Each structure stands twice: as structure tokens, then as C-alpha cells.
Tab-separated table of C-alpha atoms in Angstrom:
chain	number	residue	atom	x	y	z
A	1	UNK	CA	43.781	11.625	-4.700
A	2	UNK	CA	40.533	13.496	-4.177
A	3	UNK	CA	37.265	12.093	-5.440
A	4	UNK	CA	35.118	15.019	-6.576
A	5	UNK	CA	31.348	14.790	-6.839
A	6	UNK	CA	29.901	16.805	-9.714
A	7	UNK	CA	27.853	19.191	-7.531
A	8	UNK	CA	30.085	21.472	-5.468
A	9	UNK	CA	28.302	24.755	-4.782
A	10	UNK	CA	30.349	25.782	-1.741
A	11	UNK	CA	33.909	25.141	-2.847
A	12	UNK	CA	35.087	28.266	-4.619
A	13	UNK	CA	38.543	26.773	-5.114
A	14	UNK	CA	37.114	24.733	-7.936
A	15	UNK	CA	36.671	27.780	-10.134
A	16	UNK	CA	34.022	28.181	-12.876
A	17	UNK	CA	32.294	24.784	-12.398
A	18	UNK	CA	31.308	25.699	-8.846
A	19	UNK	CA	29.386	28.794	-10.018
A	20	UNK	CA	27.156	26.863	-12.408
A	21	UNK	CA	24.875	25.991	-9.484
A	22	UNK	CA	24.231	29.577	-8.385
A	23	UNK	CA	21.486	31.995	-9.319
A	24	UNK	CA	23.388	34.978	-10.659
A	25	UNK	CA	20.502	36.941	-12.136
A	26	UNK	CA	16.806	36.196	-12.562
A	27	UNK	CA	15.388	35.118	-15.934
A	28	UNK	CA	11.602	34.827	-15.756
A	29	UNK	CA	10.242	37.181	-13.131
A	30	UNK	CA	6.937	38.111	-11.532
A	31	UNK	CA	6.219	41.617	-10.349
A	32	UNK	CA	4.562	42.976	-7.173
A	33	UNK	CA	2.428	41.065	-4.669
A	34	UNK	CA	0.201	43.122	-2.326
A	35	UNK	CA	-1.546	41.774	0.763
A	36	UNK	CA	-3.531	43.057	3.718
A	37	UNK	CA	-5.269	41.788	6.872
A	38	UNK	CA	-9.034	42.148	6.942
A	39	UNK	CA	-11.824	41.157	9.307
A	40	UNK	CA	-11.869	37.407	8.557
A	41	UNK	CA	-8.275	36.829	7.479
A	42	UNK	CA	-5.868	37.847	4.750
A	43	UNK	CA	-6.428	39.165	1.228
A	44	UNK	CA	-3.623	38.937	-1.313
A	45	UNK	CA	-3.386	40.124	-4.922
A	46	UNK	CA	-0.889	39.459	-7.683
A	47	UNK	CA	-1.024	39.682	-11.452
A	48	UNK	CA	-0.357	36.698	-13.690
A	49	UNK	CA	2.600	37.973	-15.650
A	50	UNK	CA	5.970	36.263	-16.100
A	51	UNK	CA	8.426	38.655	-17.745
A	52	UNK	CA	11.512	37.528	-19.608
A	53	UNK	CA	13.522	40.684	-19.219
A	54	UNK	CA	11.494	43.384	-20.922
A	55	UNK	CA	9.327	40.870	-22.820
A	56	UNK	CA	6.017	39.902	-21.279
A	57	UNK	CA	6.505	36.248	-22.072
A	58	UNK	CA	4.052	34.325	-19.893
A	59	UNK	CA	0.622	35.651	-19.100
A	60	UNK	CA	-0.923	32.900	-16.981
A	61	UNK	CA	1.551	32.433	-14.174
A	62	UNK	CA	-0.077	31.677	-10.835
A	63	UNK	CA	2.073	33.534	-8.347
A	64	UNK	CA	-0.012	32.708	-5.283
A	65	UNK	CA	-0.435	29.196	-3.890
A	66	UNK	CA	-2.087	27.708	-0.807
A	67	UNK	CA	0.318	26.019	1.632
A	68	UNK	CA	-1.198	23.361	3.886
A	69	UNK	CA	-4.488	24.232	5.540
A	70	UNK	CA	-3.634	27.573	7.037
A	71	UNK	CA	-1.406	29.592	4.732
A	72	UNK	CA	-1.112	31.349	1.395
A	73	UNK	CA	2.213	32.117	-0.289
A	74	UNK	CA	2.678	34.845	-2.900
A	75	UNK	CA	5.978	35.435	-4.667
A	76	UNK	CA	7.629	37.944	-6.913
A	77	UNK	CA	10.986	37.489	-8.590
A	78	UNK	CA	12.380	34.410	-10.323
A	79	UNK	CA	9.534	32.000	-11.115
A	80	UNK	CA	11.706	28.877	-11.175
A	81	UNK	CA	12.979	29.662	-7.664
A	82	UNK	CA	9.361	30.079	-6.558
A	83	UNK	CA	8.625	26.602	-7.934
A	84	UNK	CA	11.594	25.256	-5.999
A	85	UNK	CA	10.291	26.857	-2.804
A	86	UNK	CA	6.886	25.244	-3.426
A	87	UNK	CA	8.681	21.890	-3.755
A	88	UNK	CA	10.409	22.351	-0.362
A	89	UNK	CA	7.151	23.440	1.258
A	90	UNK	CA	5.354	20.450	-0.261
A	91	UNK	CA	7.736	18.095	1.518
A	92	UNK	CA	7.475	20.108	4.731
A	93	UNK	CA	3.681	19.908	4.714
A	94	UNK	CA	3.766	16.204	3.760
A	95	UNK	CA	5.951	15.284	6.730
A	96	UNK	CA	3.715	17.384	8.943
A	97	UNK	CA	0.626	15.522	7.665
A	98	UNK	CA	2.196	12.117	8.202
A	99	UNK	CA	2.243	12.604	11.970
A	100	UNK	CA	-1.571	12.399	11.743
A	101	UNK	CA	-1.846	13.934	15.213
A	102	UNK	CA	-4.471	16.624	14.675
A	103	UNK	CA	-1.831	19.347	14.543
A	104	UNK	CA	-0.696	21.250	11.462
A	105	UNK	CA	1.862	23.923	10.580
A	106	UNK	CA	0.457	27.456	10.802
A	107	UNK	CA	1.474	30.607	8.907
A	108	UNK	CA	3.925	31.718	11.598
A	109	UNK	CA	5.806	28.422	11.399
A	110	UNK	CA	5.886	28.396	7.597
A	111	UNK	CA	7.092	32.014	7.573
A	112	UNK	CA	9.888	31.160	9.968
A	113	UNK	CA	10.911	28.161	7.854
A	114	UNK	CA	11.023	30.296	4.719
A	115	UNK	CA	13.095	32.955	6.513
A	116	UNK	CA	15.655	30.343	7.520
A	117	UNK	CA	15.831	28.944	3.973
A	118	UNK	CA	16.205	32.383	2.343
A	119	UNK	CA	18.777	33.645	4.821
A	120	UNK	CA	20.909	30.510	4.674
A	121	UNK	CA	20.918	30.549	0.863
A	122	UNK	CA	21.966	34.208	0.933
A	123	UNK	CA	24.869	33.352	3.241
A	124	UNK	CA	26.115	30.827	0.708
A	125	UNK	CA	25.931	33.467	-2.044
A	126	UNK	CA	23.299	31.346	-3.819
A	127	UNK	CA	20.006	33.123	-3.143
A	128	UNK	CA	16.507	32.132	-4.155
A	129	UNK	CA	15.704	35.253	-6.138
A	130	UNK	CA	12.260	35.953	-4.667
A	131	UNK	CA	10.383	38.293	-2.389
A	132	UNK	CA	7.766	36.250	-0.581
A	133	UNK	CA	4.498	37.164	1.102
A	134	UNK	CA	3.129	34.624	3.562
A	135	UNK	CA	-0.352	35.119	5.017
A	136	UNK	CA	-2.733	32.907	6.940
A	137	UNK	CA	-5.099	32.288	9.829
A	138	UNK	CA	-4.796	29.658	12.526
A	139	UNK	CA	-6.971	29.318	15.622
A	140	UNK	CA	-8.450	32.740	14.958
A	141	UNK	CA	-5.047	34.424	14.832
A	142	UNK	CA	-4.346	36.305	11.589
A	143	UNK	CA	-0.736	36.453	10.381
A	144	UNK	CA	0.843	38.341	7.496
A	145	UNK	CA	4.585	38.401	6.899
A	146	UNK	CA	7.179	38.869	4.209
A	147	UNK	CA	10.704	37.546	3.463
A	148	UNK	CA	13.103	38.980	0.949
A	149	UNK	CA	15.829	37.202	-1.019
A	150	UNK	CA	18.439	38.318	1.491
A	151	UNK	CA	16.413	37.002	4.418
A	152	UNK	CA	14.948	40.267	5.708
A	153	UNK	CA	11.670	39.290	7.318
A	154	UNK	CA	8.925	41.052	9.212
A	155	UNK	CA	5.192	40.933	9.749
A	156	UNK	CA	2.703	43.756	9.424
A	157	UNK	CA	-0.943	44.562	8.777
A	158	UNK	CA	-0.215	45.096	5.093
A	159	UNK	CA	2.823	44.104	3.021
A	160	UNK	CA	3.938	44.332	-0.575
A	161	UNK	CA	6.907	43.309	-2.710
A	162	UNK	CA	8.888	45.169	-5.356
A	163	UNK	CA	7.122	48.150	-6.862
A	164	UNK	CA	4.228	47.504	-4.526
A	165	UNK	CA	6.381	48.805	-1.652
A	166	UNK	CA	6.675	52.182	-3.364
A	167	UNK	CA	3.260	52.549	-4.962
A	168	UNK	CA	0.831	50.421	-2.939
A	169	UNK	CA	2.011	50.737	0.654
A	170	UNK	CA	1.555	54.544	0.868
A	171	UNK	CA	-2.080	54.016	-0.169
A	172	UNK	CA	-2.440	51.248	2.409
A	173	UNK	CA	-0.852	53.339	5.149
A	174	UNK	CA	-3.499	56.000	4.528
A	175	UNK	CA	-6.560	53.862	3.992
A	176	UNK	CA	-6.064	50.561	5.835
A	177	UNK	CA	-7.863	50.110	9.137
A	178	UNK	CA	-8.704	47.191	11.427
A	179	UNK	CA	-11.633	44.935	10.578
A	180	UNK	CA	-12.015	45.855	6.936
A	181	UNK	CA	-14.927	44.040	5.362
A	182	UNK	CA	-14.234	41.682	2.474
A	183	UNK	CA	-15.643	44.127	-0.089
A	184	UNK	CA	-13.640	47.066	1.326
A	185	UNK	CA	-10.497	44.947	1.390
A	186	UNK	CA	-10.916	43.919	-2.236
A	187	UNK	CA	-11.661	47.521	-3.228
A	188	UNK	CA	-8.496	48.691	-1.480
A	189	UNK	CA	-6.381	45.982	-3.116
A	190	UNK	CA	-7.830	46.777	-6.538
A	191	UNK	CA	-6.980	50.454	-6.005
A	192	UNK	CA	-3.371	49.462	-5.315
A	193	UNK	CA	-3.238	47.053	-8.259
A	194	UNK	CA	-4.665	49.693	-10.600
A	195	UNK	CA	-1.908	52.167	-9.677
A	196	UNK	CA	0.653	49.398	-10.238
A	197	UNK	CA	-0.949	48.613	-13.590
A	198	UNK	CA	-0.632	52.224	-14.724
A	199	UNK	CA	2.878	52.764	-13.447
A	200	UNK	CA	4.764	49.395	-13.354
A	201	UNK	CA	5.868	48.386	-16.846
A	202	UNK	CA	6.052	44.697	-15.924
A	203	UNK	CA	2.476	44.588	-14.662
A	204	UNK	CA	-0.281	43.104	-16.804
A	205	UNK	CA	-4.016	43.582	-16.637
A	206	UNK	CA	-4.833	40.047	-15.545
A	207	UNK	CA	-4.881	39.490	-11.836
A	208	UNK	CA	-6.042	37.144	-9.152
A	209	UNK	CA	-7.166	37.931	-5.631
A	210	UNK	CA	-6.656	35.263	-2.981
A	211	UNK	CA	-8.341	35.098	0.377
A	212	UNK	CA	-7.571	32.957	3.382
A	213	UNK	CA	-9.760	32.616	6.450
A	214	UNK	CA	-10.167	30.093	9.258
A	215	UNK	CA	-12.343	28.018	6.902
A	216	UNK	CA	-9.735	27.757	4.155
A	217	UNK	CA	-8.313	29.509	1.152
A	218	UNK	CA	-9.675	30.466	-2.252
A	219	UNK	CA	-7.899	31.969	-5.224
A	220	UNK	CA	-10.177	33.838	-7.606
A	221	UNK	CA	-10.399	33.250	-11.310
A	222	UNK	CA	-8.247	35.690	-13.304
A	223	UNK	CA	-9.929	38.969	-14.166
A	224	UNK	CA	-8.945	42.439	-15.342
A	225	UNK	CA	-9.358	45.926	-13.936
A	226	UNK	CA	-11.109	48.778	-15.690
A	227	UNK	CA	-8.651	51.447	-16.705
A	228	UNK	CA	-9.115	55.019	-17.856
A	229	UNK	CA	-6.614	56.480	-20.254
A	230	UNK	CA	-8.363	59.762	-21.085
A	231	UNK	CA	-6.814	61.706	-18.203
A	232	UNK	CA	-5.566	64.933	-19.767
A	233	UNK	CA	-2.055	64.259	-18.468
A	234	UNK	CA	-2.030	60.912	-20.303
A	235	UNK	CA	-3.810	62.253	-23.391
A	236	UNK	CA	-1.423	65.119	-23.809
A	237	UNK	CA	1.586	64.457	-21.633
A	238	UNK	CA	3.849	67.051	-23.237
A	239	UNK	CA	1.423	69.949	-22.846
A	240	UNK	CA	3.196	72.854	-21.214
A	241	UNK	CA	6.566	71.105	-21.400
A	242	UNK	CA	9.625	73.108	-22.284
A	243	UNK	CA	10.412	73.017	-25.977
A	244	UNK	CA	7.055	71.471	-27.120
B	1	UNK	CA	5.772	-26.573	12.455
B	2	UNK	CA	8.482	-25.684	14.907
B	3	UNK	CA	11.745	-27.529	14.868
B	4	UNK	CA	15.074	-26.710	16.445
B	5	UNK	CA	17.732	-26.146	13.855
B	6	UNK	CA	20.700	-26.818	16.048
B	7	UNK	CA	23.851	-25.643	14.428
B	8	UNK	CA	22.200	-24.266	11.314
B	9	UNK	CA	20.331	-21.455	12.992
B	10	UNK	CA	23.146	-19.212	14.159
B	11	UNK	CA	23.393	-17.060	11.076
B	12	UNK	CA	20.985	-15.778	8.487
B	13	UNK	CA	23.505	-16.715	5.818
B	14	UNK	CA	23.348	-20.426	6.648
B	15	UNK	CA	20.991	-22.916	5.015
B	16	UNK	CA	19.914	-26.038	6.868
B	17	UNK	CA	20.281	-29.412	5.105
B	18	UNK	CA	16.573	-29.360	4.269
B	19	UNK	CA	16.825	-25.947	2.599
B	20	UNK	CA	15.510	-23.689	5.332
B	21	UNK	CA	16.947	-20.483	6.720
B	22	UNK	CA	16.122	-20.777	10.425
B	23	UNK	CA	16.882	-17.184	11.365
B	24	UNK	CA	14.126	-16.000	9.054
B	25	UNK	CA	11.706	-18.513	10.534
B	26	UNK	CA	12.578	-17.313	14.028
B	27	UNK	CA	11.942	-13.751	12.884
B	28	UNK	CA	8.484	-14.854	11.755
B	29	UNK	CA	7.879	-16.238	15.267
B	30	UNK	CA	8.417	-12.728	16.652
B	31	UNK	CA	5.578	-11.576	14.405
B	32	UNK	CA	3.342	-14.457	15.491
B	33	UNK	CA	3.740	-13.466	19.120
B	34	UNK	CA	2.560	-9.890	18.669
B	35	UNK	CA	-0.944	-8.455	18.668
B	36	UNK	CA	-3.158	-9.174	15.664
B	37	UNK	CA	-3.013	-6.820	12.690
B	38	UNK	CA	-5.558	-7.099	9.892
B	39	UNK	CA	-6.244	-5.319	6.630
B	40	UNK	CA	-9.157	-5.604	4.206
B	41	UNK	CA	-9.789	-4.215	0.741
B	42	UNK	CA	-13.341	-2.943	0.408
B	43	UNK	CA	-15.129	-1.713	-2.684
B	44	UNK	CA	-13.964	1.885	-2.246
B	45	UNK	CA	-10.793	1.627	-0.166
B	46	UNK	CA	-8.691	-0.126	2.459
B	47	UNK	CA	-9.292	-0.504	6.200
B	48	UNK	CA	-6.544	-1.611	8.605
B	49	UNK	CA	-6.879	-2.492	12.268
B	50	UNK	CA	-4.392	-3.291	15.040
B	51	UNK	CA	-4.911	-5.051	18.380
B	52	UNK	CA	-2.470	-3.080	20.535
B	53	UNK	CA	-1.692	-5.160	23.621
B	54	UNK	CA	-1.234	-2.741	26.486
B	55	UNK	CA	1.841	-3.433	28.572
B	56	UNK	CA	0.967	-1.069	31.409
B	57	UNK	CA	-2.205	0.574	32.725
B	58	UNK	CA	-0.291	3.827	32.950
B	59	UNK	CA	0.125	4.185	29.182
B	60	UNK	CA	-1.748	7.087	27.635
B	61	UNK	CA	-4.428	5.880	25.225
B	62	UNK	CA	-3.607	6.912	21.684
B	63	UNK	CA	0.130	6.730	22.229
B	64	UNK	CA	2.378	4.113	20.669
B	65	UNK	CA	0.956	4.393	17.160
B	66	UNK	CA	1.218	1.142	15.233
B	67	UNK	CA	-0.274	2.420	11.988
B	68	UNK	CA	1.830	4.998	10.156
B	69	UNK	CA	1.164	7.117	7.091
B	70	UNK	CA	3.800	6.629	4.443
B	71	UNK	CA	2.616	9.311	2.032
B	72	UNK	CA	-0.701	11.049	1.630
B	73	UNK	CA	-2.263	8.064	-0.113
B	74	UNK	CA	-0.872	5.076	1.795
B	75	UNK	CA	-0.229	3.686	5.234
B	76	UNK	CA	1.431	0.755	6.991
B	77	UNK	CA	0.357	-1.285	9.976
B	78	UNK	CA	3.197	-3.144	11.703
B	79	UNK	CA	3.158	-6.350	13.749
B	80	UNK	CA	6.137	-7.682	15.669
B	81	UNK	CA	9.070	-5.723	17.088
B	82	UNK	CA	7.836	-2.126	17.151
B	83	UNK	CA	11.287	-0.580	16.935
B	84	UNK	CA	12.110	-2.648	13.841
B	85	UNK	CA	8.794	-1.527	12.403
B	86	UNK	CA	9.652	2.139	12.888
B	87	UNK	CA	12.843	1.660	10.911
B	88	UNK	CA	10.919	0.112	8.015
B	89	UNK	CA	8.334	2.910	8.092
B	90	UNK	CA	11.129	5.508	8.017
B	91	UNK	CA	12.622	3.795	4.969
B	92	UNK	CA	9.227	3.581	3.261
B	93	UNK	CA	8.609	7.304	3.862
B	94	UNK	CA	11.986	8.091	2.393
B	95	UNK	CA	11.322	5.915	-0.686
B	96	UNK	CA	7.930	7.555	-1.177
B	97	UNK	CA	9.255	11.124	-0.974
B	98	UNK	CA	12.163	10.242	-3.235
B	99	UNK	CA	9.826	8.762	-5.870
B	100	UNK	CA	7.653	11.875	-5.699
B	101	UNK	CA	10.696	14.087	-6.059
B	102	UNK	CA	12.013	12.238	-9.108
B	103	UNK	CA	8.797	11.304	-10.939
B	104	UNK	CA	6.458	14.073	-9.802
B	105	UNK	CA	3.621	11.789	-8.717
B	106	UNK	CA	2.782	9.811	-5.567
B	107	UNK	CA	4.470	6.419	-5.508
B	108	UNK	CA	2.233	3.646	-6.877
B	109	UNK	CA	1.361	1.226	-4.081
B	110	UNK	CA	2.798	-1.697	-6.031
B	111	UNK	CA	6.135	0.089	-6.347
B	112	UNK	CA	6.147	0.989	-2.658
B	113	UNK	CA	5.434	-2.606	-1.659
B	114	UNK	CA	8.286	-3.788	-3.877
B	115	UNK	CA	10.717	-1.317	-2.341
B	116	UNK	CA	9.726	-2.202	1.221
B	117	UNK	CA	9.986	-5.915	0.442
B	118	UNK	CA	13.433	-5.394	-1.115
B	119	UNK	CA	14.600	-3.556	1.966
B	120	UNK	CA	13.316	-6.251	4.310
B	121	UNK	CA	14.928	-8.910	2.104
B	122	UNK	CA	18.213	-7.012	2.101
B	123	UNK	CA	18.580	-7.601	5.801
B	124	UNK	CA	18.370	-11.354	5.273
B	125	UNK	CA	21.411	-11.464	3.001
B	126	UNK	CA	24.274	-10.424	5.284
B	127	UNK	CA	25.574	-12.117	8.404
B	128	UNK	CA	26.255	-8.814	10.128
B	129	UNK	CA	22.584	-7.836	9.917
B	130	UNK	CA	19.619	-9.558	11.456
B	131	UNK	CA	16.261	-9.932	9.752
B	132	UNK	CA	13.502	-7.499	10.722
B	133	UNK	CA	11.177	-9.035	13.270
B	134	UNK	CA	8.070	-7.472	11.740
B	135	UNK	CA	5.245	-8.253	9.424
B	136	UNK	CA	3.800	-5.330	7.545
B	137	UNK	CA	0.384	-4.697	6.087
B	138	UNK	CA	0.529	-1.915	3.536
B	139	UNK	CA	-2.628	-0.268	2.208
B	140	UNK	CA	-2.841	2.479	-0.374
B	141	UNK	CA	-4.989	4.142	-3.011
B	142	UNK	CA	-3.465	5.141	-6.321
B	143	UNK	CA	-4.497	5.463	-9.977
B	144	UNK	CA	-5.302	1.748	-10.109
B	145	UNK	CA	-7.632	1.966	-7.133
B	146	UNK	CA	-7.215	0.663	-3.576
B	147	UNK	CA	-4.590	-2.040	-3.021
B	148	UNK	CA	-3.494	-4.114	-0.030
B	149	UNK	CA	-0.082	-5.768	0.318
B	150	UNK	CA	1.558	-7.834	3.030
B	151	UNK	CA	5.316	-8.086	3.561
B	152	UNK	CA	6.830	-10.891	5.657
B	153	UNK	CA	10.204	-10.907	7.458
B	154	UNK	CA	11.609	-13.047	4.663
B	155	UNK	CA	10.997	-10.230	2.199
B	156	UNK	CA	8.103	-11.916	0.423
B	157	UNK	CA	5.372	-9.515	-0.561
B	158	UNK	CA	1.960	-10.440	-1.887
B	159	UNK	CA	-1.178	-8.585	-2.810
B	160	UNK	CA	-4.334	-9.472	-0.888
B	161	UNK	CA	-8.048	-8.827	-0.539
B	162	UNK	CA	-7.765	-9.523	3.148
B	163	UNK	CA	-4.724	-10.235	5.299
B	164	UNK	CA	-3.997	-10.955	8.945
B	165	UNK	CA	-0.774	-11.339	10.940
B	166	UNK	CA	0.055	-11.811	14.608
B	167	UNK	CA	-1.401	-13.892	17.425
B	168	UNK	CA	-4.947	-14.258	16.162
B	169	UNK	CA	-4.187	-14.501	12.470
B	170	UNK	CA	-5.794	-17.899	11.931
B	171	UNK	CA	-9.041	-16.893	13.600
B	172	UNK	CA	-8.948	-13.498	11.891
B	173	UNK	CA	-8.410	-15.031	8.447
B	174	UNK	CA	-11.441	-17.274	8.971
B	175	UNK	CA	-13.545	-14.253	9.899
B	176	UNK	CA	-12.291	-12.199	6.953
B	177	UNK	CA	-13.121	-15.001	4.549
B	178	UNK	CA	-16.724	-14.836	5.730
B	179	UNK	CA	-17.023	-11.200	4.641
B	180	UNK	CA	-18.282	-10.167	1.196
B	181	UNK	CA	-15.535	-7.622	0.638
B	182	UNK	CA	-16.377	-6.661	-2.928
B	183	UNK	CA	-19.800	-5.409	-1.835
B	184	UNK	CA	-18.673	-3.665	1.318
B	185	UNK	CA	-17.982	0.040	1.635
B	186	UNK	CA	-15.213	1.248	3.917
B	187	UNK	CA	-17.755	2.540	6.443
B	188	UNK	CA	-19.068	-1.013	6.816
B	189	UNK	CA	-15.505	-2.344	6.655
B	190	UNK	CA	-14.475	-0.308	9.697
B	191	UNK	CA	-17.258	-1.918	11.754
B	192	UNK	CA	-16.295	-5.353	10.451
B	193	UNK	CA	-12.591	-4.891	11.305
B	194	UNK	CA	-13.422	-3.730	14.843
B	195	UNK	CA	-15.671	-6.749	15.345
B	196	UNK	CA	-12.963	-9.152	14.155
B	197	UNK	CA	-10.250	-7.681	16.370
B	198	UNK	CA	-12.482	-7.806	19.433
B	199	UNK	CA	-13.435	-11.380	18.553
B	200	UNK	CA	-9.914	-12.751	18.104
B	201	UNK	CA	-8.577	-11.043	21.211
B	202	UNK	CA	-7.805	-13.680	23.804
B	203	UNK	CA	-9.129	-12.382	27.137
B	204	UNK	CA	-7.476	-15.203	29.054
B	205	UNK	CA	-3.925	-14.782	27.814
B	206	UNK	CA	-3.699	-11.008	27.356
B	207	UNK	CA	-5.530	-8.589	29.597
B	208	UNK	CA	-6.147	-5.230	28.066
B	209	UNK	CA	-5.848	-4.057	24.517
B	210	UNK	CA	-6.444	-0.880	22.589
B	211	UNK	CA	-7.896	-0.846	19.113
B	212	UNK	CA	-6.269	1.324	16.455
B	213	UNK	CA	-7.777	1.673	12.988
B	214	UNK	CA	-7.042	3.604	9.858
B	215	UNK	CA	-8.487	3.827	6.379
B	216	UNK	CA	-7.828	5.196	2.926
B	217	UNK	CA	-10.923	5.460	0.789
B	218	UNK	CA	-13.121	7.709	-1.326
B	219	UNK	CA	-14.677	9.129	1.835
B	220	UNK	CA	-11.280	10.208	3.135
B	221	UNK	CA	-10.518	11.701	-0.279
B	222	UNK	CA	-7.957	8.967	-0.972
B	223	UNK	CA	-5.859	10.202	1.968
B	224	UNK	CA	-4.599	7.772	4.569
B	225	UNK	CA	-5.796	8.806	8.016
B	226	UNK	CA	-7.010	7.528	11.387
B	227	UNK	CA	-10.653	6.499	11.236
B	228	UNK	CA	-12.672	9.598	12.318
B	229	UNK	CA	-13.643	9.597	16.005
B	230	UNK	CA	-17.420	9.247	15.583
B	231	UNK	CA	-17.144	6.224	13.271
B	232	UNK	CA	-14.438	4.769	15.519
B	233	UNK	CA	-16.685	4.932	18.593
B	234	UNK	CA	-19.571	3.458	16.593
B	235	UNK	CA	-17.336	0.568	15.484
B	236	UNK	CA	-16.089	-0.134	19.017
B	237	UNK	CA	-19.633	-0.107	20.384
B	238	UNK	CA	-20.833	-2.491	17.645
B	239	UNK	CA	-17.879	-4.801	18.337
B	240	UNK	CA	-18.555	-4.885	22.066
B	241	UNK	CA	-22.259	-5.664	21.530
B	242	UNK	CA	-21.409	-8.427	19.066
B	243	UNK	CA	-19.043	-9.938	21.637
B	244	UNK	CA	-21.674	-9.805	24.372
B	245	UNK	CA	-24.232	-11.474	22.096
B	246	UNK	CA	-21.753	-14.241	21.432
B	247	UNK	CA	-21.025	-14.720	25.127
B	248	UNK	CA	-24.734	-14.794	25.873
B	249	UNK	CA	-25.183	-17.970	23.770
């Protein structure tokens, strides 16, 4: 006689009940996150939209959060999975604090932890449906990395998730350089976010820019970018098209 | 009040004819033989101090922590068998994180004290377990302000303004009663605690000791942490001078 507990995510012999614990497809999603290293640390930008399929359902979702003293986490993808990740990280940081030994987890350690979590969930066919950007500064060392929902992780001078990979990174590859000033960094990020706003249908014109330096992290108040819709190609997109 | 309970003291599940459980009383003796631990509730927070008796000159100062953080907002100082104390702290940490997970807010200090007391009491109910040989002073800061609790090996827990356990508890309690705690800030409390520990330390019986102090107050942003180094040094210096003045009389 077997005594079955109600939660059995691994045992596929159980049939339909075992799948009720898995993420099969995302419901409420966030779009791109873009981040870059600058002179004093990391700058990260993300809009505040939570889409429910093609509906722009939630317009005040904070997709970037500080983690401990030294890191900033930005996420795209399923918002509820992002909240779950924040819960895990909360406990991780709490246990780290309780040692009270003057040491604290830095961005590299948090990035590694997240990679392990994402990869192990993927191996159990129960992924956390997010693409994460983890940036921070510890002891003068800047760190910027990313992890995808299948556990692919790497670090670079500038990273982006989702559409940002296709639209923002080419701009960053051209225009990013070492020791950007804060103003130049923000200008560069805003350029990327503007392109995403024009071209990504799940982007909204309400964004936040977060910065993390040795001193700590700040997340700006939400604001919007100026847009110009009078480009002739936008004003008259079918001009010169066949059959118009 | 020590008496030998011959025959009735072999198991924690045996009462003596006069209604005592000797095993629990013996556990309390283990606490009475350890270094003094005190806690006080000041106007804006809690201060706890431990007289760590040093077993060997080769021990690194700052090792062998006797005060542990249980969550961001609370901490425990343990007197008695240190290994038993670690087990209780581990359980308290687990209770605190579980409460946070389920209810979404840091565990109220009262609730934490109740859970720790229940756990300590649990080990006095079965013959295959022995009681914990530790006394615990628990200090925390929640929505209802700063609170101080003490848990004894019997599982009794009470709320206090000032509490002391260990070797010098009688002397320490007398000193604490002299303080005007409701008017004291934690900064002043740290100095007072250091002075008391230095005072009750018995130079004749125990050679060296190390002072360990922690606080949770408005100044520490309601987080439990070691007293900051500069204030700690100030407190130690004040305590040493006070001791010298006393010896000079």
C-alpha cells in the first residue's frame, strides 16, 4: 500500500495530477530588460508593463529589485515566477545576514545561485519562465550577468533579455565603451528603450532606470520617453508600396 | 536549594514525592555554572551581553559566538551548554523563516518566544530525550516595540524588562534593578551592560573572559546586530574605568 502525498512533481507515472505543479506556459509576462556597465557600476532599465497575452493588463509592475547590499535583479517573462525567485533570494540573503560576520553575498554569488536554480528546474521539466539580469558591484568589482529559463548563463559588459537582444544589443555593441559617465549611460539606455518602445508591441511608455554602485542601489521613479510619430515612414507607411 | 533526589532523578519522566522533576532542576544547574548572560529593555530597544569565559589563551577573539540572530529583527543569547544552545537557535531560525514564509511578515517576538519555549518543553516530556541544558535570553523588535523574553530549561518563558542568567545572575539582577531602564537609550544601555558584566565577573574563580554584546534598536534600524565596534570599545573602556574606581575605594 503506497501512501501518496498530494504534491508529486517528479513522478510522471501518476499521470495528469503530477503536471498540475508545472509551468507549461506563461500567463502574465514582462518584456525586455536592458543593462550595461558604466564608470561607477551598473545601469539597468525595464518598463513597468505586465501583459496578459496580448492585453496590457498591469501597468505598474516593478521588474527590477535590489538583492542584498550589492546586487540588482531584473526579470522578464512570467511575473509570478519572478516573485517566487525573489522569495528564494529573500531567504538566501536572510541566512547570509544572520551570520553577522561582516561578509555578504556579492553579485557573482547570487548569479551563480540563480543559474543553479534555473538549470535544475529546467532539468525537471518545470522551469521558472524568466530571463534574468543580475548586476552589481562588490569591493570595486563590477559584475553584470544573465540567466535564461533553460539555465544558459554568461556575463558581459552589456546584456538584454527578449526583444532587447535583437534591438538593443546591436546599438550597445556599436556605442558602448568603458567608463561611460552616468549621463551617457542613461542616454544610451534610453536610446535602446525608445527603439524597443517603437518596435516591441508588449512595451509600454512607462519605465524605470536602476543604478547600482559601491554605495548602494537606487531605482528611479517611473517616467516616460518622448516619442516622435511624424516620421514620413510612420505617417504614410504604404507610400510606394505595390498595389497602393 | 540543592537536594539529592536519589531514585527519583534518573529520568525526566519521573516526579519526586514532593512534586519535583529533578532532571529539569539539574539542567538548570548547568545554566547556573556558565558565564553570565544579561538582557535589558531600554526605551528604544534591547541590549544583550554575554560574559564568555575563555577556556584557552589560544582561542581567537570573536570566535565562539554566543549571541545569534534569529531573523532580521531578533536575536538570542544562550547560557549553559553551547552545543545545546546551537540546536535551539537552529530551531528558532527555522520557526522564524517558516512563519515569514506562511504569513508574509517577520515573526512577532511573543510568538517566537512561545515556539522556542514549546520546543524546550518538548524535550522534558520523553524519557528518551534529555532536557536542554541552556537558558535563553531572547530580544526582538516588532510592531509592538522592543521586547525581552527569557526561556528556562523547564520550558517556562516570561517577558522581562531586565533578565540575567548564569554564574553572576544574582549580582547582575541587583545591578539591573538599580538602572532606570525606561529613561535609558540603547547607547547608554550598552555602556551599562558592559559595566555590569565586568562587575559581576569573578576574577578569583575564572581568569579571562571576553565580552560579547548585541542590540536591536531604532539606531540599528530595528535589525539585530553586534554592537558597532566604536561603541563597543567605548563601553569596554567605561566598564574598566568603573571597575578600577571601585577597586580604588
